[in-house]
Coordinates of C-alpha atoms in Angstrom, one line a residue:
M1 CA 92.6 101.2 136.7
A2 CA 93.8 102.0 133.6
L3 CA 96.3 99.1 131.2
I4 CA 99.1 102.0 130.5
S5 CA 99.0 105.1 132.7
L6 CA 101.9 108.0 132.5
N7 CA 102.2 109.7 136.1
Q8 CA 104.0 113.5 135.3
A9 CA 105.4 112.3 132.5
H10 CA 108.2 114.8 131.4
L11 CA 110.8 114.8 128.6
A12 CA 112.4 117.8 125.9
F13 CA 115.1 117.3 124.0
G14 CA 117.5 120.8 124.4
H15 CA 115.4 123.0 126.2
V16 CA 111.9 122.6 124.7
A17 CA 110.0 120.0 126.5
L18 CA 107.9 117.7 124.3
L19 CA 106.1 115.8 128.1
D20 CA 106.0 118.8 130.3
Y21 CA 105.3 116.5 133.3
C22 CA 101.6 115.0 131.5
D23 CA 98.9 112.9 132.9
F24 CA 97.7 109.9 130.2
A25 CA 95.4 107.2 131.2
L26 CA 94.5 104.5 128.5
E27 CA 91.3 102.4 129.8
T28 CA 90.2 98.7 128.3
Q29 CA 88.6 98.6 125.4
E30 CA 89.2 102.1 124.4
R31 CA 91.0 103.8 120.8
V32 CA 93.2 106.7 121.0
G33 CA 94.1 109.0 118.2
L34 CA 97.5 110.8 119.2
I35 CA 97.2 113.9 117.4
G36 CA 99.7 116.7 117.4
R37 CA 102.3 118.5 114.8
N38 CA 105.3 117.2 114.0
G39 CA 107.8 117.0 115.7
T40 CA 105.4 117.6 118.9
G41 CA 107.2 114.4 120.4
K42 CA 104.2 111.9 118.9
S43 CA 106.3 109.1 118.6
S44 CA 108.3 109.7 121.6
M45 CA 105.2 109.0 123.5
L46 CA 104.4 106.0 121.7
K47 CA 107.8 104.1 122.0
I48 CA 107.4 104.8 125.7
L49 CA 104.0 103.6 126.0
A50 CA 105.4 100.4 124.2
G51 CA 108.6 100.7 127.4
M52 CA 110.8 101.2 124.1
E53 CA 111.9 104.4 125.8
K54 CA 111.9 106.9 129.3
P55 CA 111.1 109.9 130.0
D56 CA 113.8 111.9 132.3
D57 CA 111.0 112.2 135.0
G58 CA 107.1 110.3 136.1
E59 CA 106.4 107.2 136.0
V60 CA 105.0 104.8 133.9
Q61 CA 102.8 102.4 134.2
R62 CA 101.0 99.2 133.0
Q63 CA 98.9 96.5 134.9
L64 CA 100.6 93.0 135.1
S65 CA 101.2 90.4 132.3
V66 CA 99.1 93.0 129.9
R67 CA 100.5 92.2 126.0
V68 CA 101.5 95.1 124.1
A69 CA 102.2 95.3 120.6
Y70 CA 104.1 98.6 118.5
V71 CA 103.6 98.8 114.6
A72 CA 106.1 101.6 113.8
Q73 CA 105.7 104.4 110.8
E74 CA 107.9 102.1 108.8
P75 CA 108.6 98.6 110.2
L76 CA 112.4 97.2 110.0
L77 CA 110.7 93.7 108.0
N78 CA 114.4 91.3 106.8
P79 CA 113.7 91.4 103.8
E80 CA 114.6 87.3 103.4
H81 CA 111.5 86.2 105.0
T82 CA 108.8 84.7 103.9
I83 CA 105.4 86.4 105.5
F84 CA 105.2 83.2 107.5
E85 CA 108.1 83.7 109.0
S86 CA 108.2 87.5 109.2
A87 CA 104.3 87.4 111.2
S88 CA 105.9 84.7 113.5
D89 CA 108.0 87.0 114.5
G90 CA 105.1 88.1 117.1
L91 CA 106.0 85.5 118.9
A92 CA 109.4 84.9 119.6
Q93 CA 109.1 84.5 123.3
L94 CA 106.5 82.0 123.1
K95 CA 108.0 79.5 119.9
A96 CA 111.7 80.2 122.0
A97 CA 110.1 78.5 125.3
R98 CA 107.9 76.0 123.3
D99 CA 110.8 74.9 121.2
Q100 CA 113.1 74.8 125.1
Y101 CA 110.2 72.9 126.5
L102 CA 109.7 70.0 123.9
S103 CA 113.7 69.8 124.1
G104 CA 113.9 68.4 127.6
D105 CA 116.4 71.1 128.6
A106 CA 117.0 69.8 132.5
D107 CA 118.4 73.2 133.7
A108 CA 114.7 74.5 132.7
D109 CA 112.1 74.9 134.9
L110 CA 109.5 72.9 132.1
D111 CA 106.9 74.5 135.4
A112 CA 106.8 77.6 134.4
L113 CA 107.4 77.3 130.9
Q114 CA 104.8 74.8 130.2
T115 CA 102.4 77.9 131.8
I116 CA 103.8 79.9 129.8
I117 CA 102.9 78.0 127.2
E118 CA 99.1 77.9 128.3
A119 CA 98.7 80.9 129.3
Q120 CA 99.4 81.9 125.4
D121 CA 98.6 79.2 123.8
G122 CA 101.6 78.6 122.3
W123 CA 101.2 74.4 121.3
N124 CA 99.5 75.3 118.6
W125 CA 101.3 79.4 117.3
E126 CA 101.3 78.3 113.5
Q127 CA 97.4 77.7 113.3
R128 CA 97.6 81.5 114.4
V129 CA 99.5 82.8 112.2
D130 CA 98.0 81.2 110.0
E131 CA 94.3 82.5 110.9
T132 CA 95.9 85.9 111.6
L133 CA 97.2 85.9 107.4
Q134 CA 94.1 84.9 106.3
R135 CA 92.7 87.7 107.8
L136 CA 94.6 89.7 106.4
R137 CA 94.9 88.0 103.4
L138 CA 98.4 87.9 102.9
D139 CA 100.5 85.3 101.4
P140 CA 102.5 83.4 103.5
Q141 CA 105.0 82.1 101.1
A142 CA 105.5 85.5 99.9
R143 CA 109.1 86.9 99.7
V144 CA 108.9 90.4 101.9
S145 CA 111.5 91.6 99.5
Q146 CA 108.9 91.2 97.1
L147 CA 106.0 94.0 98.2
S148 CA 105.3 97.3 98.4
G149 CA 104.5 99.4 100.8
G150 CA 101.6 99.0 102.1
M151 CA 101.6 94.8 102.0
R152 CA 105.2 95.5 103.9
K153 CA 102.2 97.8 106.6
R154 CA 100.1 95.1 106.2
V155 CA 103.1 92.0 107.6
A156 CA 103.8 94.1 110.3
L157 CA 100.1 94.0 112.4
A158 CA 100.2 90.4 111.6
Q159 CA 103.3 90.9 113.0
A160 CA 101.8 92.5 115.9
L161 CA 98.5 90.3 116.3
V162 CA 99.5 87.4 117.1
S163 CA 100.7 88.3 119.3
R164 CA 96.8 88.5 121.3
P165 CA 98.2 91.9 122.5
D166 CA 95.9 93.6 125.0
V167 CA 97.4 96.9 123.4
L168 CA 97.5 98.0 120.1
L169 CA 100.4 100.8 119.6
L170 CA 100.5 102.5 115.8
D171 CA 102.8 105.7 114.2
E172 CA 101.4 106.3 110.7
P173 CA 99.4 102.7 110.3
T174 CA 98.0 104.1 106.7
N175 CA 100.8 105.9 105.6
H176 CA 101.5 103.7 101.7
L177 CA 98.1 102.3 102.6
D178 CA 95.7 103.5 98.9
M179 CA 92.4 103.6 99.9
D180 CA 90.9 100.1 100.2
A181 CA 93.3 99.2 102.6
I182 CA 92.7 101.5 105.1
V183 CA 89.0 101.0 105.0
W184 CA 90.3 97.7 105.9
L185 CA 92.4 99.4 108.4
E186 CA 88.8 100.4 110.8
E187 CA 87.6 97.0 109.9
L188 CA 89.8 95.8 111.2
L189 CA 90.8 98.2 114.7
I190 CA 86.7 98.4 114.9
A191 CA 86.8 95.3 115.3
F192 CA 90.1 94.8 118.1
K193 CA 88.9 93.4 121.3
G194 CA 92.0 96.0 122.7
S195 CA 93.3 98.8 123.7
V196 CA 94.5 101.0 120.6
V197 CA 95.9 104.1 120.9
T198 CA 97.5 105.5 116.7
I199 CA 98.9 108.8 114.8
S200 CA 97.1 109.4 111.9
H201 CA 97.1 112.5 110.7
D202 CA 94.3 110.5 108.6
R203 CA 90.5 112.7 109.6
A204 CA 88.8 110.0 107.8
F205 CA 90.2 107.8 108.9
L206 CA 90.5 109.4 113.1
N207 CA 86.7 110.1 112.5
R208 CA 85.9 106.4 112.1
V209 CA 87.8 104.9 114.2
V210 CA 89.0 106.1 116.8
T211 CA 86.8 107.3 120.8
R212 CA 89.1 110.1 121.9
I213 CA 91.6 112.1 120.4
V214 CA 94.2 113.3 122.6
E215 CA 95.7 116.5 121.2
L216 CA 100.4 117.2 121.8
D217 CA 100.1 121.1 121.8
R218 CA 102.7 123.4 123.4
G219 CA 103.8 119.8 125.6
K220 CA 100.5 118.7 127.6
L221 CA 98.7 116.5 126.4
L222 CA 95.0 117.5 126.2
S223 CA 91.9 115.0 126.5
Y224 CA 88.7 115.0 123.5
P225 CA 86.0 112.5 124.5
G226 CA 84.8 110.8 120.6
N227 CA 85.5 111.9 118.2
F228 CA 88.0 114.2 115.0
E229 CA 85.1 115.7 113.7
Q230 CA 84.0 116.3 118.0
Y231 CA 87.4 117.5 118.0
Q232 CA 87.3 120.0 115.2
Q233 CA 84.6 121.3 117.8
Q234 CA 86.0 121.1 121.2
K235 CA 88.6 122.4 120.3
E236 CA 87.5 125.7 118.3
E237 CA 85.7 126.3 120.8
Q238 CA 88.8 126.3 123.4
L239 CA 91.4 128.8 121.0
A240 CA 88.8 130.9 121.5
Q241 CA 89.0 131.0 125.4
E242 CA 92.2 131.6 125.2
A243 CA 92.3 133.8 122.7
V244 CA 90.3 136.2 125.1
I245 CA 92.2 135.4 128.2
N246 CA 95.0 136.0 127.2
A247 CA 94.6 139.3 125.6
K248 CA 92.7 140.2 129.1
A249 CA 96.2 139.1 130.1
D250 CA 98.8 141.1 128.3
K251 CA 95.9 143.5 129.1
L252 CA 96.4 144.4 132.6
L253 CA 100.9 143.9 131.8
A254 CA 100.6 147.1 129.4
Q255 CA 99.0 148.2 132.0
E256 CA 101.5 147.8 134.8
E257 CA 104.6 147.8 133.6
V258 CA 102.4 151.5 132.8
W259 CA 102.3 152.2 135.6
I260 CA 105.4 150.9 136.8
R261 CA 107.5 152.8 135.2
K262 CA 106.0 156.0 136.8
G263 CA 107.9 155.0 139.1
V264 CA 106.6 158.0 142.3
E265 CA 104.1 156.0 143.5
A266 CA 106.1 152.3 143.6
R267 CA 108.4 152.8 146.2
R268 CA 105.7 153.8 148.9
T269 CA 105.1 150.3 150.1
R270 CA 100.9 149.9 150.2
S271 CA 102.4 149.6 146.4
Q272 CA 104.5 146.8 147.3
S273 CA 102.4 144.1 146.3
R274 CA 101.0 145.2 143.4
I275 CA 104.6 145.5 142.6
G276 CA 104.6 141.4 143.5
R277 CA 101.3 140.6 140.9
L278 CA 104.1 143.1 138.5
Q279 CA 106.5 140.1 138.1
A280 CA 104.1 137.3 138.6
L281 CA 102.2 138.8 135.6
R282 CA 105.3 139.3 134.1
T283 CA 106.8 134.9 134.4
Q284 CA 102.9 133.9 133.4
R285 CA 103.5 136.1 129.9
E286 CA 107.5 134.5 130.5
Q287 CA 106.3 130.1 130.4
R288 CA 103.5 130.8 128.1
R289 CA 103.7 128.5 124.9
D290 CA 101.7 130.6 122.4
V291 CA 100.0 128.2 120.2
V292 CA 102.3 127.5 117.0
G293 CA 103.1 129.1 114.1
R294 CA 100.9 127.8 110.8
V295 CA 103.0 127.6 107.6
R296 CA 101.5 130.4 105.2
L297 CA 101.2 128.7 102.0
D298 CA 101.6 131.5 98.6
V299 CA 101.5 129.3 95.1
S300 CA 103.0 131.5 92.6
T301 CA 100.5 131.7 89.6
G302 CA 102.4 132.1 86.2
Q303 CA 100.3 132.7 82.9
N304 CA 97.0 131.5 82.1
S305 CA 97.2 127.8 80.3
G306 CA 94.8 128.2 77.0
K307 CA 91.4 127.0 78.6
I308 CA 92.3 123.5 77.8
V309 CA 95.1 121.2 79.3
A310 CA 94.9 117.7 77.7
E311 CA 93.1 115.6 74.7
L312 CA 93.0 112.2 75.3
E313 CA 90.7 110.2 73.1
D314 CA 91.0 106.0 72.5
V315 CA 94.6 106.2 74.7
N316 CA 96.4 103.3 75.3
K317 CA 98.7 101.8 77.4
T318 CA 100.8 98.1 77.8
F319 CA 103.5 97.0 80.1
G320 CA 106.0 93.9 79.5
S321 CA 105.2 91.9 76.2
G322 CA 103.2 88.2 75.4
D323 CA 101.9 86.7 78.3
A324 CA 103.5 89.3 80.8
A325 CA 102.0 91.5 78.9
R326 CA 100.2 94.4 81.0
Q327 CA 98.0 96.9 80.3
V328 CA 98.2 99.6 82.7
V329 CA 95.4 102.0 80.4
K330 CA 93.0 100.7 78.2
N331 CA 90.7 102.9 75.6
F332 CA 90.2 106.1 78.0
S333 CA 89.7 109.9 76.2
S334 CA 89.2 112.9 78.4
T335 CA 89.1 116.5 78.5
I336 CA 91.1 118.6 80.9
L337 CA 90.3 121.6 81.0
R338 CA 91.8 124.6 82.7
G339 CA 91.0 125.2 86.7
D340 CA 90.1 121.2 86.6
K341 CA 91.1 119.6 90.3
V342 CA 90.9 116.2 89.1
G343 CA 91.9 113.5 92.0
L344 CA 93.2 110.4 91.0
I345 CA 92.0 107.0 92.1
G346 CA 92.8 103.7 92.7
P347 CA 94.8 100.4 94.5
N348 CA 98.3 101.1 94.9
G349 CA 100.8 100.0 91.5
A350 CA 97.2 100.2 88.7
G351 CA 98.9 102.6 87.3
K352 CA 97.7 106.4 88.8
T353 CA 101.3 108.2 87.7
T354 CA 101.3 106.2 84.3
L355 CA 98.0 108.2 83.8
L356 CA 99.6 110.9 84.7
K357 CA 102.3 111.2 82.7
I358 CA 100.7 110.7 79.5
I359 CA 98.2 113.6 80.7
L360 CA 100.8 114.9 81.0
G361 CA 103.2 114.5 77.7
Q362 CA 106.0 112.8 79.7
L363 CA 104.9 109.3 78.4
E364 CA 104.1 108.3 75.0
A365 CA 100.3 106.0 74.9
D366 CA 100.8 103.0 73.4
S367 CA 97.9 104.3 70.5
G368 CA 95.1 106.9 70.9
K369 CA 95.1 110.4 70.8
V370 CA 97.0 112.9 73.1
R371 CA 96.7 116.8 72.3
L372 CA 98.3 118.9 74.9
G373 CA 97.3 122.2 75.5
S374 CA 99.0 125.7 74.9
Q375 CA 101.2 127.6 77.1
L376 CA 102.1 124.8 80.2
Q377 CA 103.8 125.3 83.4
V378 CA 104.0 121.9 85.3
A379 CA 105.1 122.3 88.7
Y380 CA 105.9 118.2 90.5
F381 CA 105.7 117.0 93.6
D382 CA 106.6 113.7 93.6
Q383 CA 106.1 110.9 96.0
M384 CA 109.3 109.5 95.9
R385 CA 110.9 112.6 97.0
D386 CA 113.1 111.9 93.7
Q387 CA 113.5 116.4 93.0
I388 CA 115.3 116.5 96.9
D389 CA 119.2 116.0 96.8
L390 CA 119.8 115.5 100.4
D391 CA 122.7 116.8 100.7
A392 CA 122.3 120.0 99.7
T393 CA 121.0 123.1 102.5
L394 CA 117.3 124.1 102.9
E395 CA 118.2 127.0 101.1
D396 CA 119.9 126.2 97.9
T397 CA 117.2 123.9 97.8
I398 CA 114.3 127.1 97.8
S399 CA 117.0 129.3 95.8
P400 CA 120.1 128.0 94.5
G401 CA 123.0 130.3 93.7
S402 CA 121.2 133.3 95.4
E403 CA 120.3 134.4 98.5
W404 CA 116.1 135.7 97.1
I405 CA 113.3 134.5 95.7
E406 CA 110.8 135.3 94.2
V407 CA 107.0 135.0 94.7
N408 CA 103.8 136.7 92.7
G409 CA 106.0 138.9 91.8
R410 CA 107.4 139.9 94.6
R411 CA 110.5 139.5 96.1
T412 CA 111.4 137.8 99.2
H413 CA 114.8 137.2 101.0
V414 CA 115.1 133.0 100.8
K415 CA 115.1 132.3 104.6
S416 CA 112.1 135.0 105.4
Y417 CA 110.1 132.5 103.2
L418 CA 111.4 129.2 104.6
S419 CA 110.3 130.9 107.7
D420 CA 106.9 131.0 106.1
F421 CA 107.5 127.1 105.6
L422 CA 108.2 126.5 110.5
F423 CA 112.2 127.0 108.8
S424 CA 113.9 128.9 110.9
P425 CA 116.3 131.0 110.1
A426 CA 119.2 129.6 111.7
R427 CA 118.1 125.8 109.3
A428 CA 118.2 127.3 106.4
N429 CA 122.0 126.6 106.2
A430 CA 121.1 122.6 107.3
P431 CA 121.6 119.7 104.8
V432 CA 117.6 118.3 103.8
R433 CA 119.0 114.4 105.0
T434 CA 118.7 116.6 108.4
L435 CA 114.7 117.3 107.8
S436 CA 112.2 114.6 109.4
G437 CA 109.4 112.6 107.1
G438 CA 107.0 115.7 107.6
E439 CA 109.3 118.6 107.3
R440 CA 110.8 117.9 103.7
N441 CA 107.4 117.9 103.1
R442 CA 107.4 121.4 104.1
L443 CA 110.0 121.6 102.1
L444 CA 109.6 120.8 99.0
L445 CA 106.3 122.1 99.5
A446 CA 107.8 125.3 99.1
R447 CA 109.8 124.6 96.2
L448 CA 107.2 123.8 94.5
F449 CA 105.0 127.0 95.5
A450 CA 108.1 128.6 94.9
R451 CA 108.2 128.5 91.5
P452 CA 105.5 130.1 88.3
A453 CA 103.0 127.1 87.3
N454 CA 99.9 127.0 86.1
V455 CA 99.8 123.2 85.9
L456 CA 100.5 122.0 89.8
V457 CA 101.1 117.1 89.6
L458 CA 100.9 116.7 93.8
D459 CA 101.5 112.3 94.0
E460 CA 101.1 111.2 97.4
P461 CA 101.1 114.9 99.1
T462 CA 100.0 114.3 102.6
N463 CA 102.0 111.2 103.2
D464 CA 103.6 113.1 106.7
L465 CA 102.2 116.1 106.4
D466 CA 99.7 117.5 109.6
I467 CA 96.7 118.9 109.7
D468 CA 97.0 122.4 110.8
T469 CA 98.6 122.0 107.2
L470 CA 96.5 120.0 105.5
D471 CA 93.4 122.5 106.5
L472 CA 95.9 125.0 104.7
L473 CA 97.2 122.9 101.8
E474 CA 93.3 122.5 101.3
D475 CA 92.7 126.1 100.2
V476 CA 95.6 127.0 98.5
L477 CA 94.5 124.6 96.7
A478 CA 90.9 125.7 96.1
Q479 CA 91.8 128.9 95.9
F480 CA 94.4 128.0 92.8
K481 CA 93.0 129.4 89.3
G482 CA 94.9 126.7 86.8
T483 CA 94.8 123.3 87.2
V484 CA 95.4 121.0 90.1
F485 CA 96.0 116.9 89.4
L486 CA 95.9 114.9 92.2
V487 CA 97.2 111.6 93.5
S488 CA 96.7 110.6 97.1
H489 CA 94.1 108.0 99.1
D490 CA 93.6 110.7 102.1
R491 CA 89.4 110.8 101.3
A492 CA 89.2 114.5 103.8
F493 CA 91.7 115.5 101.4
L494 CA 89.9 114.9 98.3
D495 CA 86.9 115.3 99.1
N496 CA 87.8 118.8 100.0
V497 CA 90.2 120.2 97.1
V498 CA 88.8 117.9 94.0
T499 CA 85.9 118.8 91.0
S500 CA 86.8 115.6 89.5
T501 CA 87.8 111.8 89.8
I502 CA 90.0 109.9 87.4
V503 CA 89.0 105.6 89.4
N504 CA 90.5 102.8 88.4
E505 CA 87.5 100.4 87.3
G506 CA 89.4 96.9 86.7
P507 CA 92.7 96.4 85.4
G508 CA 93.4 99.0 82.8
I509 CA 89.5 100.9 82.8
W510 CA 89.7 104.6 83.7
R511 CA 86.5 105.8 84.3
E512 CA 85.7 109.8 85.3
F513 CA 83.2 111.3 87.2
E514 CA 82.4 114.5 87.9
G515 CA 82.3 116.3 91.8
N516 CA 85.1 114.4 94.8
V517 CA 85.3 111.0 96.5
Q518 CA 81.4 111.0 98.0
D519 CA 80.2 112.1 95.3
W520 CA 81.1 108.9 92.8
L521 CA 80.7 106.5 96.1
Q522 CA 77.1 107.2 95.3
Q523 CA 77.0 107.8 92.3
S524 CA 79.0 103.9 91.9
E525 CA 76.7 103.0 94.5
R526 CA 73.1 104.0 92.0
A527 CA 75.3 103.2 89.6
A528 CA 75.6 99.2 90.7
Q529 CA 71.7 99.4 91.7
W530 CA 70.3 100.0 88.6
A531 CA 72.8 97.4 87.2
L532 CA 71.0 95.1 89.2
T533 CA 67.7 95.7 88.8
R534 CA 68.2 96.5 84.9
A535 CA 70.3 92.9 85.5
S536 CA 66.2 92.0 87.5
A537 CA 64.1 92.7 84.5
D538 CA 65.9 90.6 81.7
T539 CA 65.8 87.5 83.3
P540 CA 62.1 86.9 83.4
S541 CA 60.6 85.1 86.3
K542 CA 58.7 81.7 85.8
A543 CA 55.5 83.5 86.1
Q544 CA 56.2 85.8 83.2
A545 CA 58.0 82.9 81.5
A546 CA 56.8 81.7 78.5
P547 CA 54.2 83.2 75.6
A548 CA 56.0 85.7 73.1
S549 CA 53.2 87.6 72.9
A550 CA 52.4 88.4 76.9
A551 CA 54.0 92.0 78.1
T552 CA 56.7 91.7 78.9
T553 CA 58.7 94.0 81.8
P554 CA 60.4 97.1 80.4
A555 CA 63.9 98.4 81.4
P556 CA 64.4 100.6 84.6
T557 CA 65.7 103.8 83.2
P558 CA 68.8 104.3 84.1
P559 CA 69.4 107.2 86.7
S560 CA 70.0 110.3 84.8
D561 CA 73.1 110.6 86.9
V562 CA 74.9 107.5 86.2
G563 CA 77.7 108.5 83.7
A564 CA 76.6 112.0 83.7
P565 CA 76.7 113.4 86.9
V566 CA 76.7 116.8 88.7
A567 CA 79.8 118.5 89.7
K568 CA 79.4 119.0 93.1
R569 CA 83.3 120.2 95.7
K570 CA 82.6 120.3 99.7
L571 CA 82.7 123.5 101.4
S572 CA 85.9 124.9 102.9
Y573 CA 85.9 125.9 106.5
K574 CA 85.5 129.2 105.2
E575 CA 82.8 128.9 102.0
Q576 CA 81.4 127.1 105.1
R577 CA 81.7 129.6 107.6
E578 CA 80.2 131.9 105.2
L579 CA 77.3 129.9 104.3
D580 CA 76.5 129.5 107.8
A581 CA 76.6 133.3 107.4
L582 CA 74.7 134.9 105.0
P583 CA 70.9 133.3 106.6
G584 CA 71.7 136.1 108.8
T585 CA 73.3 138.5 106.5
I586 CA 70.0 137.9 104.2
A587 CA 67.9 138.7 107.0
A588 CA 69.7 141.9 108.9
L589 CA 69.8 143.6 105.5
E590 CA 65.9 142.8 104.7
A591 CA 64.7 144.1 108.1
E592 CA 67.2 147.3 107.5
H593 CA 65.4 146.9 104.3
T594 CA 62.3 147.5 105.8
K595 CA 62.1 150.3 108.3
A596 CA 64.4 152.0 106.3
S597 CA 61.4 152.2 104.0
A598 CA 59.2 152.5 106.6
Q599 CA 60.6 155.7 107.1
L600 CA 60.5 156.8 104.1
A601 CA 56.7 155.0 103.7
D602 CA 54.9 158.9 103.9
G603 CA 57.0 161.4 102.3
S604 CA 56.4 163.4 105.8
L605 CA 61.3 162.7 105.9
Y606 CA 61.3 165.0 103.3
V607 CA 59.5 168.0 104.8
K608 CA 61.0 167.4 108.4
D609 CA 64.7 166.2 107.2
S610 CA 65.7 165.6 103.3
A611 CA 69.5 165.4 104.1
L612 CA 68.2 161.8 106.1
A613 CA 65.1 161.6 104.1
T614 CA 68.4 161.0 100.7
Q615 CA 70.6 159.3 102.9
L616 CA 68.3 156.8 103.0
A617 CA 66.7 156.7 99.9
T618 CA 70.1 155.6 98.7
R619 CA 70.4 153.1 101.4
I620 CA 67.9 151.3 100.2
Q621 CA 69.6 151.0 96.8
T622 CA 72.2 149.6 98.5
I623 CA 71.0 147.0 100.6
D624 CA 68.8 145.9 97.1
D625 CA 72.5 144.6 95.6
E626 CA 74.1 143.8 98.6
L627 CA 70.8 141.3 99.2
L628 CA 71.5 140.2 95.5
A629 CA 74.8 139.9 95.9
A630 CA 74.2 138.7 99.6
M631 CA 72.2 135.5 97.8
E632 CA 73.7 134.4 94.5
R633 CA 76.8 134.5 96.7
M634 CA 74.5 131.7 98.9
E635 CA 73.2 130.1 95.3
A636 CA 77.1 129.6 94.8
L637 CA 77.8 128.5 98.0
G638 CA 75.5 125.5 97.3
G639 CA 71.9 126.8 100.0

């Protein structure tokens, strides 16, 4: 029997059904990734599973005594509490039962209270909280008010885990977590003995953690066994089949509409069944909810910047003084060229934003040299959303004082431009504060891309964006001809966009690597292995120890790519499809070349059909050019 199940659950806001009579079952030790477009109702469904909300219709069934813990996207914690006190709130009912039992309340049912306490190991709840906090690497005495967003997320997880739930429900658990914390969370969930339902747009996280993907799409729940990569394959096949079925249905409907307009035959009794079928086709078409449109992104590219965007030499930056001094940049040197796509990686608080502002000349370094390139036009996406006026309308946010906007030389009405980012014309005059977090991010992207720029700075752009928008944003940034600086903890997003990374390797220590996140991890691992080998070689064993005249073990040579790795970028989805198709294209061209050459081999075709012979000779020359271009393209894509 399932731990929690939905039977014909229905939930609607206005005329749009978020859950359209859906079924869902969560099995024991199952980890489900719940995905879907922003605004489709994922958080509402999670709250229904948690028992915090009820569907408009249908049933929610839970096994008796199943314990469910819910962690919200933005946890509400008492800022005055210590971490221990906040985590203990997850055992509020158990604590109350133990306190009432120990008080000797004459009106209390002591036997029932004892049963509850013993069933949940309530006599030692303090020890349970301590163990959980130690496991989550949290200081019990720290105040919640002093914690970062990522640490608050950990406290909320501790609050959930101390209750030892059978089911853990997580809404966007990776938001505000840095890369190390996300890896830590993955390990925690993989080792978790209960069942998990998590809403997330972090594809690398989903790929590693979940055992099933459930997609909320147009009011329906669609289940795909396996991780995120397996879901992508299944989804692509499903959409292709759906497109074929819908195209056939639309074609049949069009034919029947032509027939009904003839009028004469339709009045005959023997055609009444055909009229009935037409009415059924019309009804089916009305009820079919097409795939939601995709965001259309088009960057307004400014004039080219100079070849050098920024040059830094031995740059240092320290905040505070004396014992409180904290150096966030130490002797950092780098040269950023036009067209580079640079990812900044490091834990929260390491100083990524500070380093970025120094590179762009927005913050002065304490020492060292910073030289900025010429003709820089910088567009900035701020993770704190400080650029947005919550009381302004969407239209004024994009184009203050004008109904028109110009993007890449094309004049567009602002309502039309907003519709490219999935904002209906009716919402153009709504205030920004009415938007969800994901919608505000989309609006910021719309504003960012509307302004001519040759340098894009994106500080945590992926928070709250759905997977489809992330995919499209990756493609746009990969094709952008200017320079991109990207601060993100989304490993898949970084892998698909950046050509180099600047990584924090300790307090104030920043190191530059060619390639994406995977390249950095591989290079770091090889460098660590080389250093370990070097240390072993430098430490003689007892057998090697003594005569100075004895031959010494030579120090190992570092791998050629340590410190000077080869740049490599993971292909986008379109590029991978192109690369996969190229061998077939080349084989077809070679076969055509062979066939045409054979026809011209003995020269008889020039006598029999000189026009065809000339055509084939010209085609052979064209094939040679096409083959060369295809082979060069394959080499460029890494094939």
